[in-house]
mmCIF file of C-alpha atoms in Angstrom:
data_model
loop_
_atom_site.group_PDB
_atom_site.id
_atom_site.type_symbol
_atom_site.label_atom_id
_atom_site.label_comp_id
_atom_site.label_asym_id
_atom_site.label_seq_id
_atom_site.Cartn_x
_atom_site.Cartn_y
_atom_site.Cartn_z
ATOM 1 C CA MET X 340 -18.151 23.950 3.760
ATOM 2 C CA GLY X 341 -16.716 23.689 0.228
ATOM 3 C CA ILE X 342 -13.001 23.718 -0.494
ATOM 4 C CA TYR X 343 -13.175 27.369 -1.582
ATOM 5 C CA GLU X 344 -14.724 28.374 1.732
ATOM 6 C CA GLU X 345 -12.098 26.292 3.539
ATOM 7 C CA LEU X 346 -9.291 28.120 1.720
ATOM 8 C CA GLN X 347 -10.868 31.391 2.795
ATOM 9 C CA ALA X 348 -11.214 30.224 6.393
ATOM 10 C CA ARG X 349 -7.556 29.195 6.431
ATOM 11 C CA GLY X 350 -6.537 32.689 5.295
ATOM 12 C CA LEU X 351 -5.124 31.597 1.948
ATOM 13 C CA ILE X 352 -7.065 33.615 -0.631
ATOM 14 C CA ALA X 353 -6.068 37.245 -1.153
ATOM 15 C CA GLN X 354 -7.585 38.257 -4.520
ATOM 16 C CA VAL X 355 -9.657 36.670 -7.294
ATOM 17 C CA THR X 356 -10.873 37.862 -10.687
ATOM 18 C CA ASN X 357 -14.339 36.264 -10.738
ATOM 19 C CA GLU X 358 -15.248 34.896 -7.330
ATOM 20 C CA PRO X 359 -18.712 33.381 -8.030
ATOM 21 C CA GLU X 360 -17.467 31.340 -10.984
ATOM 22 C CA ILE X 361 -14.211 30.373 -9.289
ATOM 23 C CA ARG X 362 -16.111 29.250 -6.208
ATOM 24 C CA GLU X 363 -18.430 27.074 -8.297
ATOM 25 C CA MET X 364 -15.603 25.493 -10.311
ATOM 26 C CA VAL X 365 -13.337 24.760 -7.341
ATOM 27 C CA ASN X 366 -16.101 23.428 -5.089
ATOM 28 C CA ASN X 367 -17.340 21.090 -7.830
ATOM 29 C CA GLY X 368 -13.921 19.784 -8.891
ATOM 30 C CA LYS X 369 -14.053 21.482 -12.299
ATOM 31 C CA ALA X 370 -10.776 23.387 -12.047
ATOM 32 C CA THR X 371 -7.673 22.384 -13.952
ATOM 33 C CA PHE X 372 -5.244 24.779 -12.328
ATOM 34 C CA TYR X 373 -1.550 25.470 -12.463
ATOM 35 C CA ILE X 374 1.080 26.885 -10.157
ATOM 36 C CA GLY X 375 4.561 27.667 -11.443
ATOM 37 C CA PHE X 376 7.885 26.891 -9.783
ATOM 38 C CA ASP X 377 11.089 28.332 -11.206
ATOM 39 C CA PRO X 378 13.962 25.846 -10.642
ATOM 40 C CA THR X 379 16.403 28.265 -9.017
ATOM 41 C CA ALA X 380 17.859 25.571 -6.706
ATOM 42 C CA ASP X 381 18.042 21.784 -6.504
ATOM 43 C CA SER X 382 15.495 21.653 -3.682
ATOM 44 C CA LEU X 383 12.188 23.227 -2.785
ATOM 45 C CA HIS X 384 12.108 25.169 0.479
ATOM 46 C CA VAL X 385 9.435 26.183 2.946
ATOM 47 C CA GLY X 386 8.696 29.262 0.858
ATOM 48 C CA HIS X 387 7.101 26.794 -1.607
ATOM 49 C CA PHE X 388 5.252 25.000 1.167
ATOM 50 C CA MET X 389 2.012 26.916 0.961
ATOM 51 C CA ALA X 390 1.700 26.288 -2.779
ATOM 52 C CA LEU X 391 2.325 22.552 -2.341
ATOM 53 C CA CYS X 392 -0.259 22.294 0.430
ATOM 54 C CA LEU X 393 -2.757 24.235 -1.674
ATOM 55 C CA MET X 394 -2.315 21.875 -4.618
ATOM 56 C CA LYS X 395 -2.818 18.900 -2.315
ATOM 57 C CA ARG X 396 -6.017 20.386 -0.850
ATOM 58 C CA LEU X 397 -7.481 21.156 -4.267
ATOM 59 C CA GLN X 398 -6.588 17.747 -5.676
ATOM 60 C CA MET X 399 -8.245 16.062 -2.676
ATOM 61 C CA ALA X 400 -11.389 18.037 -3.596
ATOM 62 C CA GLY X 401 -11.395 16.615 -7.136
ATOM 63 C CA ASN X 402 -9.570 19.377 -9.015
ATOM 64 C CA ARG X 403 -6.632 18.646 -11.328
ATOM 65 C CA PRO X 404 -3.222 20.224 -10.647
ATOM 66 C CA VAL X 405 -0.783 21.163 -13.379
ATOM 67 C CA VAL X 406 2.684 21.653 -11.928
ATOM 68 C CA LEU X 407 4.634 24.005 -14.161
ATOM 69 C CA VAL X 408 8.405 23.978 -13.713
ATOM 70 C CA GLY X 409 10.039 26.968 -15.309
ATOM 71 C CA GLY X 410 12.808 25.474 -17.388
ATOM 72 C CA GLY X 411 12.234 28.340 -19.833
ATOM 73 C CA THR X 412 11.363 31.251 -17.542
ATOM 74 C CA GLY X 413 14.202 30.113 -15.270
ATOM 75 C CA MET X 414 16.580 31.231 -18.013
ATOM 76 C CA ILE X 415 15.281 34.781 -17.599
ATOM 77 C CA GLY X 416 14.593 35.047 -13.873
ATOM 78 C CA ASP X 417 11.607 36.546 -12.076
ATOM 79 C CA PRO X 418 12.383 40.155 -11.006
ATOM 80 C CA SER X 419 9.532 40.187 -8.463
ATOM 81 C CA GLY X 420 10.680 41.304 -5.023
ATOM 82 C CA ARG X 421 14.346 41.484 -6.028
ATOM 83 C CA SER X 422 16.820 44.371 -5.978
ATOM 84 C CA ASP X 423 19.242 42.696 -8.433
ATOM 85 C CA MET X 424 19.177 40.351 -11.401
ATOM 86 C CA ARG X 425 19.182 36.615 -10.741
ATOM 87 C CA GLN X 426 22.306 34.630 -11.559
ATOM 88 C CA MET X 427 22.165 32.936 -14.950
ATOM 89 C CA MET X 428 21.943 29.126 -14.844
ATOM 90 C CA THR X 429 23.044 26.581 -17.430
ATOM 91 C CA VAL X 430 20.522 24.370 -19.225
ATOM 92 C CA GLU X 431 21.977 21.343 -17.427
ATOM 93 C CA THR X 432 21.583 22.939 -13.993
ATOM 94 C CA ILE X 433 17.986 23.937 -14.728
ATOM 95 C CA GLN X 434 17.093 20.404 -15.846
ATOM 96 C CA HIS X 435 18.735 18.876 -12.765
ATOM 97 C CA ASN X 436 16.765 21.205 -10.505
ATOM 98 C CA CYS X 437 13.511 20.341 -12.313
ATOM 99 C CA ASP X 438 14.151 16.627 -11.750
ATOM 100 C CA CYS X 439 14.772 17.240 -8.036
ATOM 101 C CA PHE X 440 11.553 19.230 -7.728
ATOM 102 C CA LYS X 441 9.396 16.414 -9.074
ATOM 103 C CA LYS X 442 10.777 13.869 -6.612
ATOM 104 C CA GLN X 443 9.932 16.165 -3.705
ATOM 105 C CA MET X 444 6.513 17.125 -5.052
ATOM 106 C CA GLU X 445 5.448 13.488 -5.270
ATOM 107 C CA ARG X 446 5.115 13.499 -1.468
ATOM 108 C CA PHE X 447 2.342 16.081 -1.800
ATOM 109 C CA ILE X 448 0.732 15.540 -5.186
ATOM 110 C CA ASP X 449 -0.636 12.421 -6.876
ATOM 111 C CA PHE X 450 0.765 12.255 -10.408
ATOM 112 C CA GLY X 451 -0.468 9.837 -13.046
ATOM 113 C CA GLU X 452 -3.071 9.154 -15.723
ATOM 114 C CA GLY X 453 -6.049 11.447 -15.171
ATOM 115 C CA LYS X 454 -4.369 12.942 -12.106
ATOM 116 C CA ALA X 455 -1.789 15.686 -11.673
ATOM 117 C CA ILE X 456 0.700 16.361 -14.442
ATOM 118 C CA MET X 457 4.052 18.124 -14.511
ATOM 119 C CA VAL X 458 5.048 20.219 -17.517
ATOM 120 C CA ASN X 459 8.142 22.250 -18.310
ATOM 121 C CA ASN X 460 7.718 25.565 -20.088
ATOM 122 C CA ALA X 461 11.071 25.060 -21.781
ATOM 123 C CA ASP X 462 9.179 22.667 -24.071
ATOM 124 C CA TRP X 463 7.341 25.554 -25.710
ATOM 125 C CA LEU X 464 9.165 28.758 -24.783
ATOM 126 C CA LEU X 465 12.491 27.630 -26.266
ATOM 127 C CA LYS X 466 10.791 26.945 -29.607
ATOM 128 C CA LEU X 467 9.269 30.401 -29.983
ATOM 129 C CA ASN X 468 10.373 32.662 -32.833
ATOM 130 C CA TYR X 469 11.194 36.168 -31.642
ATOM 131 C CA ILE X 470 9.391 37.988 -34.446
ATOM 132 C CA ASP X 471 6.337 35.778 -34.018
ATOM 133 C CA VAL X 472 6.242 36.552 -30.300
ATOM 134 C CA LEU X 473 6.464 40.285 -30.955
ATOM 135 C CA ARG X 474 3.610 40.180 -33.477
ATOM 136 C CA ASP X 475 1.396 37.551 -31.865
ATOM 137 C CA VAL X 476 1.903 38.238 -28.153
ATOM 138 C CA GLY X 477 3.689 41.558 -27.736
ATOM 139 C CA ALA X 478 0.840 43.430 -29.427
ATOM 140 C CA CYS X 479 -1.461 42.382 -26.562
ATOM 141 C CA PHE X 480 0.586 44.159 -23.866
ATOM 142 C CA SER X 481 0.728 47.820 -22.914
ATOM 143 C CA VAL X 482 4.193 48.952 -21.843
ATOM 144 C CA ASN X 483 2.611 51.684 -19.731
ATOM 145 C CA ASN X 484 0.583 49.097 -17.808
ATOM 146 C CA MET X 485 3.588 46.820 -17.445
ATOM 147 C CA LEU X 486 5.716 49.581 -15.938
ATOM 148 C CA ARG X 487 3.021 50.223 -13.333
ATOM 149 C CA ALA X 488 3.130 46.587 -12.221
ATOM 150 C CA GLU X 489 4.256 46.014 -8.651
ATOM 151 C CA CYS X 490 6.735 43.331 -9.712
ATOM 152 C CA TYR X 491 8.809 45.921 -11.627
ATOM 153 C CA LYS X 492 8.632 48.926 -9.295
ATOM 154 C CA GLN X 493 11.548 48.031 -7.032
ATOM 155 C CA ARG X 494 13.780 47.142 -9.963
ATOM 156 C CA MET X 495 12.965 50.352 -11.821
ATOM 157 C CA GLU X 496 14.793 52.319 -9.125
ATOM 158 C CA LYS X 497 18.075 50.457 -9.642
ATOM 159 C CA GLY X 498 17.716 49.404 -13.249
ATOM 160 C CA LEU X 499 15.529 46.781 -14.904
ATOM 161 C CA SER X 500 17.102 44.799 -17.743
ATOM 162 C CA PHE X 501 15.156 44.180 -20.941
ATOM 163 C CA LEU X 502 15.727 40.478 -20.273
ATOM 164 C CA GLU X 503 13.725 40.627 -17.036
ATOM 165 C CA PHE X 504 11.141 42.967 -18.543
ATOM 166 C CA ASN X 505 10.064 40.048 -20.730
ATOM 167 C CA TYR X 506 9.321 37.799 -17.752
ATOM 168 C CA MET X 507 5.693 38.936 -17.507
ATOM 169 C CA ILE X 508 5.143 38.166 -21.182
ATOM 170 C CA MET X 509 6.662 34.697 -20.819
ATOM 171 C CA GLN X 510 4.572 33.872 -17.726
ATOM 172 C CA SER X 511 1.440 35.154 -19.436
ATOM 173 C CA TYR X 512 2.208 33.012 -22.463
ATOM 174 C CA ASP X 513 2.478 29.974 -20.175
ATOM 175 C CA PHE X 514 -1.166 30.340 -19.118
ATOM 176 C CA TYR X 515 -2.232 30.922 -22.720
ATOM 177 C CA TYR X 516 -0.387 27.760 -23.811
ATOM 178 C CA LEU X 517 -1.687 25.635 -20.919
ATOM 179 C CA TYR X 518 -5.247 26.833 -21.568
ATOM 180 C CA GLN X 519 -5.050 25.749 -25.206
ATOM 181 C CA HIS X 520 -3.164 22.463 -24.813
ATOM 182 C CA TYR X 521 -4.190 21.151 -21.376
ATOM 183 C CA GLY X 522 -7.568 22.756 -20.741
ATOM 184 C CA CYS X 523 -6.055 24.691 -17.835
ATOM 185 C CA ASN X 524 -8.726 27.179 -16.773
ATOM 186 C CA MET X 525 -7.280 28.589 -13.575
ATOM 187 C CA GLN X 526 -3.966 29.837 -12.212
ATOM 188 C CA PHE X 527 -2.846 30.295 -8.630
ATOM 189 C CA GLY X 528 0.127 32.262 -7.375
ATOM 190 C CA GLY X 529 1.543 34.431 -4.652
ATOM 191 C CA ASP X 530 0.418 37.966 -4.059
ATOM 192 C CA ASP X 531 3.588 39.335 -5.700
ATOM 193 C CA GLN X 532 2.577 37.575 -8.945
ATOM 194 C CA TRP X 533 -0.758 39.356 -9.381
ATOM 195 C CA SER X 534 0.320 41.534 -12.327
ATOM 196 C CA ASN X 535 1.911 38.612 -14.159
ATOM 197 C CA MET X 536 -1.179 36.489 -13.611
ATOM 198 C CA LEU X 537 -3.552 39.184 -14.831
ATOM 199 C CA GLY X 538 -1.378 39.409 -17.926
ATOM 200 C CA GLY X 539 -2.039 35.740 -18.674
ATOM 201 C CA THR X 540 -5.780 36.087 -18.156
ATOM 202 C CA GLU X 541 -5.890 39.152 -20.407
ATOM 203 C CA LEU X 542 -3.797 37.465 -23.113
ATOM 204 C CA ILE X 543 -6.275 34.566 -23.307
ATOM 205 C CA ARG X 544 -9.197 36.956 -23.609
ATOM 206 C CA ARG X 545 -7.453 39.064 -26.251
ATOM 207 C CA LYS X 546 -6.458 36.049 -28.342
ATOM 208 C CA LEU X 547 -9.426 33.740 -27.824
ATOM 209 C CA GLY X 548 -12.310 36.101 -27.147
ATOM 210 C CA LYS X 549 -14.001 37.592 -24.108
ATOM 211 C CA ASP X 550 -15.983 34.422 -23.471
ATOM 212 C CA ALA X 551 -12.827 32.390 -22.840
ATOM 213 C CA HIS X 552 -12.884 31.197 -19.255
ATOM 214 C CA ALA X 553 -9.570 31.769 -17.526
ATOM 215 C CA MET X 554 -9.552 32.539 -13.842
ATOM 216 C CA THR X 555 -6.941 34.041 -11.569
ATOM 217 C CA ILE X 556 -6.473 33.653 -7.830
ATOM 218 C CA THR X 557 -3.679 35.005 -5.679
ATOM 219 C CA LEU X 558 -2.862 33.735 -2.238
ATOM 220 C CA LEU X 559 -1.152 35.084 0.809
ATOM 221 C CA MET X 560 1.602 32.810 -0.444
ATOM 222 C CA ASN X 561 4.821 34.604 -1.220
ATOM 223 C CA SER X 562 4.551 37.379 1.361
ATOM 224 C CA GLU X 563 3.960 34.777 4.077
ATOM 225 C CA GLY X 564 5.836 31.901 2.473
ATOM 226 C CA LYS X 565 9.030 33.794 1.795
ATOM 227 C CA LYS X 566 8.993 35.154 5.323
ATOM 228 C CA MET X 567 8.608 31.599 6.609
ATOM 229 C CA GLY X 568 11.454 30.394 4.432
ATOM 230 C CA LYS X 569 14.126 32.772 5.671
ATOM 231 C CA THR X 570 16.307 32.226 8.698
ATOM 232 C CA ALA X 571 19.758 33.419 9.713
ATOM 233 C CA ARG X 572 21.132 30.399 7.856
ATOM 234 C CA GLY X 573 19.162 30.993 4.668
ATOM 235 C CA ALA X 574 16.351 28.871 3.320
ATOM 236 C CA VAL X 575 14.884 25.900 5.151
ATOM 237 C CA TRP X 576 14.993 23.166 2.532
ATOM 238 C CA LEU X 577 12.676 20.213 1.996
ATOM 239 C CA ASP X 578 15.667 18.080 0.967
ATOM 240 C CA PRO X 579 16.787 16.166 4.098
ATOM 241 C CA ASN X 580 20.404 16.398 2.908
ATOM 242 C CA LYS X 581 20.193 20.184 3.103
ATOM 243 C CA THR X 582 17.944 20.557 6.155
ATOM 244 C CA THR X 583 17.687 17.435 8.313
ATOM 245 C CA PRO X 584 14.249 16.332 9.552
ATOM 246 C CA TYR X 585 15.354 17.316 13.070
ATOM 247 C CA GLU X 586 16.386 20.807 11.923
ATOM 248 C CA PHE X 587 13.139 21.081 9.953
ATOM 249 C CA TYR X 588 11.161 20.107 13.060
ATOM 250 C CA GLN X 589 13.094 22.593 15.197
ATOM 251 C CA TYR X 590 12.497 25.406 12.715
ATOM 252 C CA TRP X 591 8.740 25.063 13.068
ATOM 253 C CA ARG X 592 8.995 24.377 16.805
ATOM 254 C CA ASN X 593 10.640 27.776 17.183
ATOM 255 C CA VAL X 594 8.168 29.969 15.259
ATOM 256 C CA GLY X 595 6.955 33.037 17.108
ATOM 257 C CA ASP X 596 3.916 32.937 19.387
ATOM 258 C CA ALA X 597 2.087 35.335 17.065
ATOM 259 C CA ASP X 598 2.610 33.098 14.018
ATOM 260 C CA VAL X 599 2.026 29.564 15.291
ATOM 261 C CA LEU X 600 -1.771 29.426 14.898
ATOM 262 C CA LYS X 601 -1.562 31.184 11.528
ATOM 263 C CA CYS X 602 0.905 28.534 10.331
ATOM 264 C CA ILE X 603 -1.234 25.691 11.667
ATOM 265 C CA ARG X 604 -4.272 27.095 9.886
ATOM 266 C CA MET X 605 -2.508 27.667 6.557
ATOM 267 C CA LEU X 606 -0.162 24.709 6.351
ATOM 268 C CA THR X 607 -1.499 21.708 8.258
ATOM 269 C CA PHE X 608 -4.412 19.465 7.355
ATOM 270 C CA LEU X 609 -5.864 19.469 10.852
ATOM 271 C CA PRO X 610 -9.647 20.097 10.916
ATOM 272 C CA LEU X 611 -10.632 23.733 11.213
ATOM 273 C CA GLU X 612 -12.797 22.916 14.241
ATOM 274 C CA GLN X 613 -9.723 21.644 16.085
ATOM 275 C CA ILE X 614 -7.714 24.724 15.086
ATOM 276 C CA ASP X 615 -10.535 27.036 16.197
ATOM 277 C CA GLU X 616 -10.303 25.470 19.670
ATOM 278 C CA MET X 617 -6.537 26.034 19.651
ATOM 279 C CA ASP X 618 -7.136 29.725 18.923
ATOM 280 C CA LYS X 619 -8.103 30.031 22.586
ATOM 281 C CA TRP X 620 -4.726 28.725 23.770
ATOM 282 C CA GLU X 621 -2.274 31.063 25.412
ATOM 283 C CA GLY X 622 0.857 31.051 27.531
ATOM 284 C CA SER X 623 2.474 27.635 27.860
ATOM 285 C CA GLN X 624 -0.266 26.115 25.674
ATOM 286 C CA LEU X 625 1.340 27.851 22.692
ATOM 287 C CA ASN X 626 4.398 25.638 23.169
ATOM 288 C CA ARG X 627 2.145 22.621 22.682
ATOM 289 C CA ALA X 628 0.731 24.275 19.548
ATOM 290 C CA LYS X 629 4.281 24.675 18.217
ATOM 291 C CA GLU X 630 4.984 21.002 18.845
ATOM 292 C CA ILE X 631 1.828 20.079 16.928
ATOM 293 C CA LEU X 632 2.828 22.356 14.038
ATOM 294 C CA ALA X 633 6.368 20.981 13.913
ATOM 295 C CA TYR X 634 5.232 17.359 14.046
ATOM 296 C CA GLU X 635 2.493 17.703 11.423
ATOM 297 C CA LEU X 636 4.712 19.478 8.893
ATOM 298 C CA THR X 637 7.692 17.176 9.461
ATOM 299 C CA LYS X 638 5.400 14.190 8.922
ATOM 300 C CA LEU X 639 4.049 15.735 5.745
ATOM 301 C CA VAL X 640 7.505 16.370 4.261
ATOM 302 C CA HIS X 641 9.652 13.561 5.687
ATOM 303 C CA GLY X 642 7.173 10.889 6.776
ATOM 304 C CA GLU X 643 5.815 9.713 10.120
ATOM 305 C CA GLU X 644 8.956 7.810 11.168
ATOM 306 C CA GLU X 645 11.231 10.832 10.779
ATOM 307 C CA ALA X 646 8.666 13.059 12.485
ATOM 308 C CA ASN X 647 8.578 10.690 15.465
ATOM 309 C CA LYS X 648 12.383 10.655 15.645
ATOM 310 C CA ALA X 649 12.593 14.433 15.500
ATOM 311 C CA GLU X 650 9.909 14.861 18.170
ATOM 312 C CA THR X 651 11.573 12.303 20.444
ATOM 313 C CA ALA X 652 14.981 13.898 20.012
ATOM 314 C CA ALA X 653 13.656 17.385 20.719
ATOM 315 C CA LYS X 654 11.768 16.318 23.841
ATOM 316 C CA ALA X 655 14.734 14.304 25.118
ATOM 317 C CA LEU X 656 17.146 17.168 24.531
ATOM 318 C CA PHE X 657 15.049 19.860 26.144
ATOM 319 C CA GLY X 658 13.798 17.472 28.800
ATOM 320 C CA GLY X 659 17.389 17.038 29.921
ATOM 321 C CA ASN X 660 17.699 13.241 29.772
ATOM 322 C CA GLY X 661 20.740 13.427 27.514
ATOM 323 C CA ASP X 662 19.393 11.258 24.677
ATOM 324 C CA ASN X 663 20.855 12.825 21.534
ATOM 325 C CA ALA X 664 20.783 9.807 19.203
ATOM 326 C CA ASN X 665 18.672 11.643 16.615
ATOM 327 C CA MET X 666 20.459 14.982 16.871
ATOM 328 C CA PRO X 667 21.889 16.363 13.583
ATOM 329 C CA THR X 668 25.479 15.157 13.343
ATOM 330 C CA THR X 669 28.544 16.128 11.352
ATOM 331 C CA GLU X 670 31.513 13.786 11.028
ATOM 332 C CA LEU X 671 34.800 15.613 10.543
ATOM 333 C CA SER X 672 37.503 14.104 8.356
ATOM 334 C CA ASP X 673 41.270 14.313 8.802
ATOM 335 C CA ALA X 674 41.297 17.164 6.288
ATOM 336 C CA ASP X 675 39.214 19.296 8.667
ATOM 337 C CA PHE X 676 41.986 19.286 11.264
ATOM 338 C CA GLU X 677 45.219 21.252 11.108
ATOM 339 C CA ASN X 678 48.040 19.841 13.223
ATOM 340 C CA GLY X 679 45.510 17.722 15.096
ATOM 341 C CA SER X 680 43.080 20.520 15.997
ATOM 342 C CA ILE X 681 40.317 22.699 14.579
ATOM 343 C CA ASN X 682 39.483 26.310 15.432
ATOM 344 C CA ILE X 683 35.992 27.410 16.380
ATOM 345 C CA LEU X 684 35.326 29.366 13.193
ATOM 346 C CA SER X 685 36.239 26.405 10.969
ATOM 347 C CA LEU X 686 34.144 24.132 13.178
ATOM 348 C CA LEU X 687 31.030 26.284 12.800
ATOM 349 C CA VAL X 688 31.421 26.461 9.020
ATOM 350 C CA ALA X 689 32.114 22.707 8.709
ATOM 351 C CA THR X 690 28.898 21.891 10.603
ATOM 352 C CA LYS X 691 26.963 24.471 8.538
ATOM 353 C CA LEU X 692 25.858 26.142 11.748
ATOM 354 C CA CYS X 693 27.234 29.275 10.096
ATOM 355 C CA PRO X 694 27.414 29.958 6.354
ATOM 356 C CA SER X 695 30.722 31.831 6.600
ATOM 357 C CA ARG X 696 33.633 32.562 8.904
ATOM 358 C CA GLY X 697 32.395 36.136 9.187
ATOM 359 C CA GLU X 698 29.038 34.978 10.544
ATOM 360 C CA ALA X 699 30.834 32.522 12.841
ATOM 361 C CA ARG X 700 33.048 35.318 14.172
ATOM 362 C CA ARG X 701 30.006 37.487 14.908
ATOM 363 C CA LEU X 702 28.201 34.706 16.793
ATOM 364 C CA VAL X 703 31.208 33.877 18.943
ATOM 365 C CA GLN X 704 31.787 37.527 19.772
ATOM 366 C CA GLN X 705 28.138 37.870 20.783
ATOM 367 C CA GLY X 706 28.394 34.869 23.111
ATOM 368 C CA GLY X 707 26.083 32.736 21.032
ATOM 369 C CA ILE X 708 28.176 29.540 20.825
ATOM 370 C CA VAL X 709 28.478 26.850 23.511
ATOM 371 C CA VAL X 710 30.625 23.701 23.168
ATOM 372 C CA ASN X 711 29.993 20.886 25.659
ATOM 373 C CA ASP X 712 28.143 23.254 28.008
ATOM 374 C CA GLU X 713 30.967 25.828 28.005
ATOM 375 C CA LYS X 714 30.525 29.191 26.317
ATOM 376 C CA VAL X 715 33.172 29.941 23.699
ATOM 377 C CA ASP X 716 34.615 33.347 24.557
ATOM 378 C CA SER X 717 37.315 33.701 21.916
ATOM 379 C CA ILE X 718 37.358 33.485 18.117
ATOM 380 C CA ASP X 719 40.817 31.915 18.517
ATOM 381 C CA ALA X 720 39.527 28.920 20.503
ATOM 382 C CA VAL X 721 40.796 25.553 19.194
ATOM 383 C CA PHE X 722 39.719 21.997 19.932
ATOM 384 C CA GLU X 723 41.902 18.898 19.779
ATOM 385 C CA ARG X 724 40.900 16.017 17.545
ATOM 386 C CA ASP X 725 40.691 13.593 20.479
ATOM 387 C CA LEU X 726 37.801 15.606 21.896
ATOM 388 C CA PHE X 727 35.619 14.507 18.967
ATOM 389 C CA ALA X 728 36.217 10.784 19.444
ATOM 390 C CA GLY X 729 33.603 8.473 20.953
ATOM 391 C CA ASP X 730 30.326 10.284 21.606
ATOM 392 C CA GLY X 731 31.687 13.477 20.093
ATOM 393 C CA VAL X 732 31.021 17.112 20.978
ATOM 394 C CA ILE X 733 27.720 18.977 21.356
ATOM 395 C CA VAL X 734 27.734 22.463 19.847
ATOM 396 C CA ARG X 735 24.874 24.791 20.713
ATOM 397 C CA LYS X 736 24.072 27.873 18.650
ATOM 398 C CA GLY X 737 21.903 30.328 20.530
ATOM 399 C CA LYS X 738 19.420 28.692 22.896
ATOM 400 C CA LYS X 739 17.724 26.159 20.659
ATOM 401 C CA VAL X 740 20.005 24.887 17.877
ATOM 402 C CA PHE X 741 22.031 21.795 18.873
ATOM 403 C CA HIS X 742 24.509 19.852 16.748
ATOM 404 C CA LYS X 743 26.685 16.824 17.440
ATOM 405 C CA VAL X 744 30.198 16.723 15.966
ATOM 406 C CA LYS X 745 32.302 13.576 15.717
ATOM 407 C CA ALA X 746 35.619 12.667 14.115
#
């Protein structure tokens, strides 16, 4: 089985523009391909996970990844799948986020001479002359076709700014530039990027001739990846300072029964033969599948030592032996206490178990918070500082999220 067939078997490929040629190039290590990442935060999250794993798989098969960070397109903002315009970021913030991305990507991708490269589209997009773009690039695009694109449909109902309307042109120009300067002959992206990606392929053909080889593949990446990346607390980050290895492990340990084998197939590097055997599992066996998923992905992102710690902590906690040494912990400072105590809403926000006091209030009222094995019944509950001394306090959110709090 070639790498292309493996991607198909793992359920990753949704659409392609020229399957026979793409299959031949990918299977024989002839693809120089890019995937773009707009630096909208200072950490990647699990919504990016599928793209990172894909790049790793393709590089292992001899293909060359080009990681494109959108320092330029990030100044516009991708309207795909959004009901409002993205918040504008400063140049300094965008550069900081790009730097953070590379550090995290190095766990997945091998950068270096003759290997993967990282480029920033700010290096060419910020130098473009507006009139030149209109004459040289704009003439290649049909406004009628652009307005039919899926990425604009939702925004058209509430208002699409001219700023965002240019995003497709900028992304298309990226592929055109990478094709000319880096020999990039293939682009990969999520299924919500299909129109933008076709724009890049068409631009190359219009500018360089019909014989120019530029291929397009979309994955079941953003529809699945974005769904994976959302929880009640927001995104699950790859940065351990934002989402601890234990929390990361627990997130995957708690995926639904219907999704666990799909996630194992798409995201882990376990052999397909082993996964095919797991497809027969049911009932309590699915819990073992979730443990395998959680361990493999935590090891991939945070390393084997952290994965072992997270697995040990989870088994100890749910096995009831009281070992919580590796449980996520928050240390409160004197400033967190008022007159020697802290109320439950402030406690939940301080530990980041809830993003806001409003969310904390809702959880308490629904009976979803337990402190030291006692359900918190009132939003006015307060806890004295002395309670957090020594071993601290164990706060449980719902049935499966545990957090230690010390002073």
